[in-house]
Short mmCIF file of C-alpha atoms in Angstrom, two decimals:
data_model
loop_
_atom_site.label_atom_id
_atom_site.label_comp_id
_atom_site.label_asym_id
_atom_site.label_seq_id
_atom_site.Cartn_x
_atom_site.Cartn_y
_atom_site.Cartn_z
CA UNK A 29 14.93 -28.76 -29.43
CA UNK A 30 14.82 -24.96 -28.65
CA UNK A 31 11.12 -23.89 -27.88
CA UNK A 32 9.88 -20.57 -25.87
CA UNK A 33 7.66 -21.63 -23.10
CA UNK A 34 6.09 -18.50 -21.32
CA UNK A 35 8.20 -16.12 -23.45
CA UNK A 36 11.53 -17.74 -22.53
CA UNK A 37 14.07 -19.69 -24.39
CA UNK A 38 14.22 -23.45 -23.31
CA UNK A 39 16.32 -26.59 -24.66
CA UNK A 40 13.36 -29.41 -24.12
CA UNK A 41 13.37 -32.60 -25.13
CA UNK A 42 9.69 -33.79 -25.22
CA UNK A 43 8.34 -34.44 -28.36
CA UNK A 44 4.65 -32.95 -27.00
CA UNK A 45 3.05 -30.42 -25.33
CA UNK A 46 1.62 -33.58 -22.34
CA UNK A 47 5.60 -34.33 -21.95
CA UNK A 48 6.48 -31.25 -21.94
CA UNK A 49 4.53 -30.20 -18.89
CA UNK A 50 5.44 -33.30 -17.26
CA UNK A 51 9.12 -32.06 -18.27
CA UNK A 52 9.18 -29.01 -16.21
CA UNK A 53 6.74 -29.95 -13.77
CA UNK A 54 3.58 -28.54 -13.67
CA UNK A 55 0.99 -31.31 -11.73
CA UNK A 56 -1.63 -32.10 -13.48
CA UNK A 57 -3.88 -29.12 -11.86
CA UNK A 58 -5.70 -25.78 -12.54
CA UNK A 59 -3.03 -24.95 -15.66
CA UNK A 60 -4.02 -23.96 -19.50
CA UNK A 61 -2.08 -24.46 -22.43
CA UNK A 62 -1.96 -22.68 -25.85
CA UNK A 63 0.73 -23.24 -28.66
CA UNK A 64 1.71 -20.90 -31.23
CA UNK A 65 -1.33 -18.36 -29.54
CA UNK A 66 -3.51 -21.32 -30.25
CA UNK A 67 -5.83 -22.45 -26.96
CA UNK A 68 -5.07 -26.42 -26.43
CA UNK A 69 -7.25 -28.46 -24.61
CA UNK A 70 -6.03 -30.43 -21.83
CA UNK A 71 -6.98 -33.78 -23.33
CA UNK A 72 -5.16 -32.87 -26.71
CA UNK A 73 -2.17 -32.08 -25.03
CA UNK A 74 -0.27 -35.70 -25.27
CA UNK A 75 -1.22 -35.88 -28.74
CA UNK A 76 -0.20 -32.31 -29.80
CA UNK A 77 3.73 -32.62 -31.28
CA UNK A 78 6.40 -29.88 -30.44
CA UNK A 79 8.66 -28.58 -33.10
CA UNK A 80 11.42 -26.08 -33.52
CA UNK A 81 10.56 -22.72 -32.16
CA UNK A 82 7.04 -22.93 -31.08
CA UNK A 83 5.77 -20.79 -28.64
CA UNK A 84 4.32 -22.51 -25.72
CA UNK A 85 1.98 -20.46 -23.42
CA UNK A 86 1.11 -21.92 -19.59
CA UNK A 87 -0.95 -20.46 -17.46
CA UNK A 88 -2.59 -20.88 -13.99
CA UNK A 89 -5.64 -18.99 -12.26
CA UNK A 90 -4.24 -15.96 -10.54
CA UNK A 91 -5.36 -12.52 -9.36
CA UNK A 92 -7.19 -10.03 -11.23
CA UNK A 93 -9.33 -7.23 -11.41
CA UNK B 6 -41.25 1.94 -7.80
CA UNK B 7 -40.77 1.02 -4.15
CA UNK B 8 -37.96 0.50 -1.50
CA UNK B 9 -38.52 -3.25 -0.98
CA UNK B 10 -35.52 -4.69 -2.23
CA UNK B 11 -36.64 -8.14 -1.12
CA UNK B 12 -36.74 -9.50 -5.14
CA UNK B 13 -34.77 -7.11 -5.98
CA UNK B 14 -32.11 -9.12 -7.27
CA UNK B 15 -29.56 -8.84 -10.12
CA UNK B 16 -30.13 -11.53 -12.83
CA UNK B 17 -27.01 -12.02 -15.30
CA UNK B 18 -27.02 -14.63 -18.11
CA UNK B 19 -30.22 -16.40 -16.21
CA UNK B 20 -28.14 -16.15 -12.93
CA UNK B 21 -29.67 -14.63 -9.58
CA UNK B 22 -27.79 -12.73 -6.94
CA UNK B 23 -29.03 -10.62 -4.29
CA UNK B 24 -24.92 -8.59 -3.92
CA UNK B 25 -24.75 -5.76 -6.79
CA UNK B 26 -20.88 -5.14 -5.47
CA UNK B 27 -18.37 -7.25 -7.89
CA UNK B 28 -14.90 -7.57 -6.61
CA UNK B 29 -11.68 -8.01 -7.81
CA UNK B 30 -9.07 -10.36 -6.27
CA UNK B 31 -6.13 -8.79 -7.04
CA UNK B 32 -3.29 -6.15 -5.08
CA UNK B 33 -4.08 -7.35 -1.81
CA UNK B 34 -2.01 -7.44 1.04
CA UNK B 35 -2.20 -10.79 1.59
CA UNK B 36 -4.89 -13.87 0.79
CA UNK B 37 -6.02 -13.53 4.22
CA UNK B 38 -6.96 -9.87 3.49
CA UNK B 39 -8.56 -10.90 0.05
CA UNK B 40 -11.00 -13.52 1.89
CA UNK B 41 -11.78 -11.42 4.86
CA UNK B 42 -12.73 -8.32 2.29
CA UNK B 43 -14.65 -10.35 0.01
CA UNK B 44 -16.71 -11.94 2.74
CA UNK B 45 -17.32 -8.28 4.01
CA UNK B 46 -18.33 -7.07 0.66
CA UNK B 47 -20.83 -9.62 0.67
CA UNK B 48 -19.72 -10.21 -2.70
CA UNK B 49 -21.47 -12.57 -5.14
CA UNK B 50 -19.27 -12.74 -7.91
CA UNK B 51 -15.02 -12.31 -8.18
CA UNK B 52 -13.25 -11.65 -10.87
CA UNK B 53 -9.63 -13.15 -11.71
CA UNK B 54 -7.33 -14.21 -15.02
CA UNK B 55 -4.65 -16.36 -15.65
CA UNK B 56 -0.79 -15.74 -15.49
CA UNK B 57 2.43 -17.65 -16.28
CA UNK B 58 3.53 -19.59 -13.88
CA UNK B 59 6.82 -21.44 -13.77
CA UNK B 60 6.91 -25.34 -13.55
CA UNK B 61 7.53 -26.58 -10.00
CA UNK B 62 5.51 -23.25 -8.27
CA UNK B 63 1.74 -24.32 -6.79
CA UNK B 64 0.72 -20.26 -6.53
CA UNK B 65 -1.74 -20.71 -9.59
CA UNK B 66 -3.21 -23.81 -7.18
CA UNK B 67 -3.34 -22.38 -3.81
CA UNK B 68 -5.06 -19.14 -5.26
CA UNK B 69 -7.73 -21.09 -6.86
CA UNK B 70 -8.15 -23.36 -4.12
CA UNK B 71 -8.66 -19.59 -1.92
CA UNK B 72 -11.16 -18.50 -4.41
CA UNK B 73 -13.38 -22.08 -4.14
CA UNK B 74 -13.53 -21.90 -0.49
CA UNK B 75 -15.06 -18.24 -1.24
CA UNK B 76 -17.83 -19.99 -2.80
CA UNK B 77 -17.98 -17.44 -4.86
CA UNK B 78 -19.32 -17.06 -8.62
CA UNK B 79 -15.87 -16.63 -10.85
CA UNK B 80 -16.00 -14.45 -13.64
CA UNK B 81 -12.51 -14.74 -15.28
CA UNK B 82 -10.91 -12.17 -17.45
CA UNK B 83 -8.66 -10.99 -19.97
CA UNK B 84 -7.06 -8.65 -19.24
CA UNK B 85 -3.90 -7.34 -20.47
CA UNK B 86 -4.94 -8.53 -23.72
CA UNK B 87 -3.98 -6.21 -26.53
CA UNK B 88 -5.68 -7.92 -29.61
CA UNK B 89 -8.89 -10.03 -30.74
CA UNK B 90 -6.41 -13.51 -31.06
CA UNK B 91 -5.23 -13.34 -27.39
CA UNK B 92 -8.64 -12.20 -26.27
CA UNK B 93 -9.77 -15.19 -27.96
CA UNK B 94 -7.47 -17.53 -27.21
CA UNK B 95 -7.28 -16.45 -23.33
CA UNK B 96 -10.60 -16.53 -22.94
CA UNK B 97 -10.37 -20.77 -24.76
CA UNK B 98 -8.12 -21.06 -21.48
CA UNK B 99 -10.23 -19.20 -18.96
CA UNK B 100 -13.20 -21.72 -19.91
CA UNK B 101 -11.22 -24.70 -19.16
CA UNK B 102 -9.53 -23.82 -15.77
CA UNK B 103 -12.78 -22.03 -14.20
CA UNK B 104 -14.93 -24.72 -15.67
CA UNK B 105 -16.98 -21.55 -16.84
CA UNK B 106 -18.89 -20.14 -19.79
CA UNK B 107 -18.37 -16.62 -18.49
CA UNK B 108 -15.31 -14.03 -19.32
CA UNK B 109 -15.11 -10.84 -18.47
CA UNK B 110 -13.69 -9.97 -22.45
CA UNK B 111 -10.92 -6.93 -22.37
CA UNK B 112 -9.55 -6.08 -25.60
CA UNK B 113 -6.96 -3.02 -24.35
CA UNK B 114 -6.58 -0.50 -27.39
CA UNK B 115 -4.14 1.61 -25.41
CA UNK B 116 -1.34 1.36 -22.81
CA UNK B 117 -1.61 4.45 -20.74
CA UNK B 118 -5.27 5.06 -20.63
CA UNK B 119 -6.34 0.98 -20.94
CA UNK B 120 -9.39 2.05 -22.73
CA UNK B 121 -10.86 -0.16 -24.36
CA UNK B 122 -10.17 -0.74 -28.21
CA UNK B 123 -13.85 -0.94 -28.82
CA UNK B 124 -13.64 -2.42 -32.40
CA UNK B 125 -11.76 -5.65 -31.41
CA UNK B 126 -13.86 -6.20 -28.33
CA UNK B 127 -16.96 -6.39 -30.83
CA UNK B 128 -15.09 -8.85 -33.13
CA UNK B 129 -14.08 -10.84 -30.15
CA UNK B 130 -17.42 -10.77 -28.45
CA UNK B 131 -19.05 -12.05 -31.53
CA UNK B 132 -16.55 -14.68 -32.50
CA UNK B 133 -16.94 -15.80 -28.09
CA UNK B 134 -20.48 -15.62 -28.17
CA UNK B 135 -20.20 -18.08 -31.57
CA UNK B 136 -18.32 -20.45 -29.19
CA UNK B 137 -20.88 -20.42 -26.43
CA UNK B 138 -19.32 -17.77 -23.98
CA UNK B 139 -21.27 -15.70 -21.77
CA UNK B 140 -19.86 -12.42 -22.41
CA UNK B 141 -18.92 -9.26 -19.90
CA UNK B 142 -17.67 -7.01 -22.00
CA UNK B 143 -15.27 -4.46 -20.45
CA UNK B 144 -16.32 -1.26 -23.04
CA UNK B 145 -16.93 2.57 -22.59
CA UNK B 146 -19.75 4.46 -22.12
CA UNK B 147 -19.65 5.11 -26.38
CA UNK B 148 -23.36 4.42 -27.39
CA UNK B 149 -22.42 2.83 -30.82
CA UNK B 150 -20.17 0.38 -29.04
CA UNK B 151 -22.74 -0.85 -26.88
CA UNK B 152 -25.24 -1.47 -29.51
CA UNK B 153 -22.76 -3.84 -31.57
CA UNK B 154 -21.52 -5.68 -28.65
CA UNK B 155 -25.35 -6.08 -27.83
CA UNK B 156 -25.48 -7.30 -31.81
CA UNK B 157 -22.87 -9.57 -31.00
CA UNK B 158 -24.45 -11.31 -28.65
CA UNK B 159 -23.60 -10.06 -25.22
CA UNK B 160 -26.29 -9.67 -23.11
CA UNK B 161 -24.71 -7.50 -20.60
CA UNK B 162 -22.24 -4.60 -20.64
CA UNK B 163 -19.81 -3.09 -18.38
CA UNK B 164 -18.48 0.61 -19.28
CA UNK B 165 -16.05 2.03 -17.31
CA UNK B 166 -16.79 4.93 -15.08
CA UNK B 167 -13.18 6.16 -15.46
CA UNK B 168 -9.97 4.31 -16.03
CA UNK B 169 -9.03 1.08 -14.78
CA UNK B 170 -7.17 1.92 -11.18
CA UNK B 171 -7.41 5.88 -10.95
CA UNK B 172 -9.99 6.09 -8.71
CA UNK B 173 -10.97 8.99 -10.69
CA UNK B 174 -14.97 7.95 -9.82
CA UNK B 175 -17.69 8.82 -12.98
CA UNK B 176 -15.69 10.31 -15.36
CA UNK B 177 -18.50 11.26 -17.63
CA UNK B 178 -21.42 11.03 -15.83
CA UNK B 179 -23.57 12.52 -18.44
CA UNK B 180 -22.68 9.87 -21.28
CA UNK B 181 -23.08 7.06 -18.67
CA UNK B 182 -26.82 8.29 -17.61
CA UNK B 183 -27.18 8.30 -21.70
CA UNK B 184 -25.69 4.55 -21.50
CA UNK B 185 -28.44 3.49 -19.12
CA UNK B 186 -31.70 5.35 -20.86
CA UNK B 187 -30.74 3.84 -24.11
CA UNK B 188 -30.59 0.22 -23.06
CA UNK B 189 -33.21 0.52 -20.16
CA UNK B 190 -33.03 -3.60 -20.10
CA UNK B 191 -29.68 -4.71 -20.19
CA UNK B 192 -28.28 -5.18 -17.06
CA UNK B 193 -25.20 -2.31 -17.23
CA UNK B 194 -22.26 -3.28 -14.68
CA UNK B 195 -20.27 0.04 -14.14
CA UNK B 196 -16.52 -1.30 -14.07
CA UNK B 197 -12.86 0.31 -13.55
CA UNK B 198 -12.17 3.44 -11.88
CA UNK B 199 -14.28 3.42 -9.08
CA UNK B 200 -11.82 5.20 -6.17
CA UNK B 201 -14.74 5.49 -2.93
CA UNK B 202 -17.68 4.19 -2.06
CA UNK B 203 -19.82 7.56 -2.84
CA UNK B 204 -18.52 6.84 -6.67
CA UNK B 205 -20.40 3.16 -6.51
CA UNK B 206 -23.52 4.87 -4.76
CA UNK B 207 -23.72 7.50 -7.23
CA UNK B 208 -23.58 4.87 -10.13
CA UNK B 209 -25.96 2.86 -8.45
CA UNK B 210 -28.22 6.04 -7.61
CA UNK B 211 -27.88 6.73 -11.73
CA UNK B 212 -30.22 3.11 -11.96
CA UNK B 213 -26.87 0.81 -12.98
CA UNK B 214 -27.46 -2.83 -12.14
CA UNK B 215 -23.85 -3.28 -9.89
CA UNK B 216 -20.47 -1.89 -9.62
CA UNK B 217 -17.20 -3.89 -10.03
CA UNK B 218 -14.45 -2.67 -7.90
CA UNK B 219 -10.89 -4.01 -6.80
CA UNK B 220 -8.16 -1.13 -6.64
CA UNK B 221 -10.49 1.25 -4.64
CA UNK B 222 -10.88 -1.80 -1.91
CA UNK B 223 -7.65 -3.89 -2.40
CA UNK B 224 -5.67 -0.36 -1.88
CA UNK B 225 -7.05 1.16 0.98
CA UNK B 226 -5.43 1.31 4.09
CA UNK B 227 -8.18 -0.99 5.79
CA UNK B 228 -9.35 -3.58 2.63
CA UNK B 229 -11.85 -5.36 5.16
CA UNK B 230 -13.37 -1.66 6.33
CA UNK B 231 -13.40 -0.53 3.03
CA UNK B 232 -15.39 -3.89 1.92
CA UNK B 233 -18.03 -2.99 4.13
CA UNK B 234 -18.31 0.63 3.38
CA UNK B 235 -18.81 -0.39 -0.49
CA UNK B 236 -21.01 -2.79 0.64
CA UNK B 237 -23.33 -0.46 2.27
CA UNK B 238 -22.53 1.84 -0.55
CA UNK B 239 -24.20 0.07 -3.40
CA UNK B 240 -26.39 -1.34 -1.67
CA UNK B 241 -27.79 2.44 -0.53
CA UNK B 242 -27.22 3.52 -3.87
CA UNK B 243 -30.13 1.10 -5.14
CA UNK B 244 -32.32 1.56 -2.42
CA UNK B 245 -32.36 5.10 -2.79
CA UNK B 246 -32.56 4.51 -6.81
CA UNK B 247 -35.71 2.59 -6.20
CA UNK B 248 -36.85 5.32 -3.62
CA UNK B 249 -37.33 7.66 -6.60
CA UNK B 250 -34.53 10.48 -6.17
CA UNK B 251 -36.14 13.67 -5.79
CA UNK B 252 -35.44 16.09 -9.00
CA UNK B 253 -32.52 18.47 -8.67
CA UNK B 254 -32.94 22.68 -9.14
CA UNK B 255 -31.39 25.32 -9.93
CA UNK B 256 -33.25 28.00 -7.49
CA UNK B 257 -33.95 27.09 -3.83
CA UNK B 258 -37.42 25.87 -2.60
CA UNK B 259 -38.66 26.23 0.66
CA UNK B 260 -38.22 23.01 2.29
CA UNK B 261 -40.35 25.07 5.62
CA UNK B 262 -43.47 25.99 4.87
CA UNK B 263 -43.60 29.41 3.97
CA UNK B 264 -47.92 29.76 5.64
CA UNK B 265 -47.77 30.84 8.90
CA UNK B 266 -44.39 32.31 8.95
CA UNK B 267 -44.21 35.11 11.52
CA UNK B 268 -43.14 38.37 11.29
CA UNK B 269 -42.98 38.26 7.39
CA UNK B 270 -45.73 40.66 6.41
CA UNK B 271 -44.08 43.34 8.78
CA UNK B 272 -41.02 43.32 7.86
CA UNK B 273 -42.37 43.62 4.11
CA UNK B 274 -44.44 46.76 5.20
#
């Protein structure tokens, strides 16, 4: 299925947001996840389904001010 | 009020520290740079946020393995965010990866300037607060502002003194002193804009609890030098606040005494 993951277009094939990340490889680390601008918690992730054109968000610790 | 700055320390949400100088961790040089200048600023508490990051990279997870080595207090943010949802929902993220009830809340209202769009930071602080966040909310020096987010449930605020990387200092000085002698008790954190160290003492000298900076330090030619100069900067700044600053004029007075002068009556003759 087509989803946008961090504003881009991607062709996935896991059915959930814990496959996904697994997917495209992001360890199991310091990451966040929200879906359709919606936070998800790290143990809801393998049961939280992808569909068609859902906006995946990922994000890591990083610099700021 | 005395000198003694021995408990003299600056109490956030039931935390103690004994550094008022906040720093940013980002536009260094390098991460060596970053540590060494946040050692020298003595620092107590960092800010950072959280970025995309593509599958396979390990940035996100060598910069936060840099920032626990700091040990260092982490106040994540939000910035960049342009409405209450993102605040929100960033700030759902922040808690989880910092392992952290505290975010720095930024609700941007406009591109160029950054200011603050003061009515969705109070609907975000309230609906955070609701969820059990400690809140730091970025906000101006507007009076009404800081009453709501204090009715929200923030318990301490951080107005900008100009904005966010000009180094443009106390913009408004005179609506920042009106900041502090309306909320005498709530620890004020002056944030954003602060270019040189004689910008954090003079906020400090005005009574504000601590000064966040990043640009001013991260951007100078020598980070680690300028560390240490803010360093001693705030930390003058409150000593001298404590000291009781003398009260300015607008005529000269003698600092000699004028008794005993010679020559004085003659030449008056």
């Amino acid at each position: 299925m087509r989803i946008h993951v961090n504003g881009k277009a991607l062709d996935v094939t896991a059915a959930t947001l814990g496959a996904l990340l697994r997917e495209l490889d992001y360890e199991d680390g310091a990451i966040a996840t929200a879906l359709n601008q919606n936070f998800v918690r790290k143990t809801d992730r393998g049961k939280t389904p992808l569909k068609e054109g859902d906006a995946v968000e990922i994000l890591v610790p990083r610099q700021g001010g | 009020m005395g000198a003694d700055l021995g408990s003299d320390r600056l109490t956030l949400y039931g935390v103690e520290f004994s550094s008022r100088l906040l720093a940013g961790t980002a536009q260094y040089p390098s991460p060596a740079i970053l540590s060494r200048a946040i050692a020298a600023a003595k620092a107590g508490i960092v800010t950072a946020s959280l970025r995309r990051e593509s599958g396979g990279s390990r940035a996100g997870e060598r910069f936060w393995s840099l920032i626990r080595e700091l040990g260092v207090r982490v106040l994540p943010n939000t910035a960049g965010c342009q409405s209450v949802k993102e605040a929100v929902t960033t700030a759902q993220m922040a808690r989880e990866v910092f392992d952290t009830p505290w975010i720095k809340l930024e609700v941007i209202g406009e591109e160029d300037s950054l200011q603050p769009d003061v009515f969705g930071l109070v609907e975000a602080a309230s609906i955070l607060t609701r969820e059990g966040f400690q809140v730091f909310p970025y906000t101006t020096e507007d009076l009404v502002a800081a009453e709501r987010l204090l009715a929200a449930g923030c318990e301490v605020l951080m107005p900008w003194g100009s904005p966010i990387g000009s180094g443009r200092g106390l913009n408004n000085p005179y609506g920042l002193k009106s900041l502090r002698a309306h909320f005498p008790n709530v620890p004020l954190i002056i944030d954003a804009g602060i270019g040189a160290p004689s910008h954090a003492a003079a906020a400090m000298e005005m009574g504000f609890d601590a000064v966040l900076s990043n640009t001013a330090i991260a951007k100078a030619g020598d980070p680690v030098g300028m560390a240490r100069a803010f360093a001693l900067a705030v930390e003058a700044g409150r000593i001298g606040y404590r000291a009781d600053l003398m009260h300015a004029r607008d005529m000269a007075a003698p600092s000699t005494p004028v008794i005993g002068r010679a020559f004085g009556d003659l030449a008056r003759a």
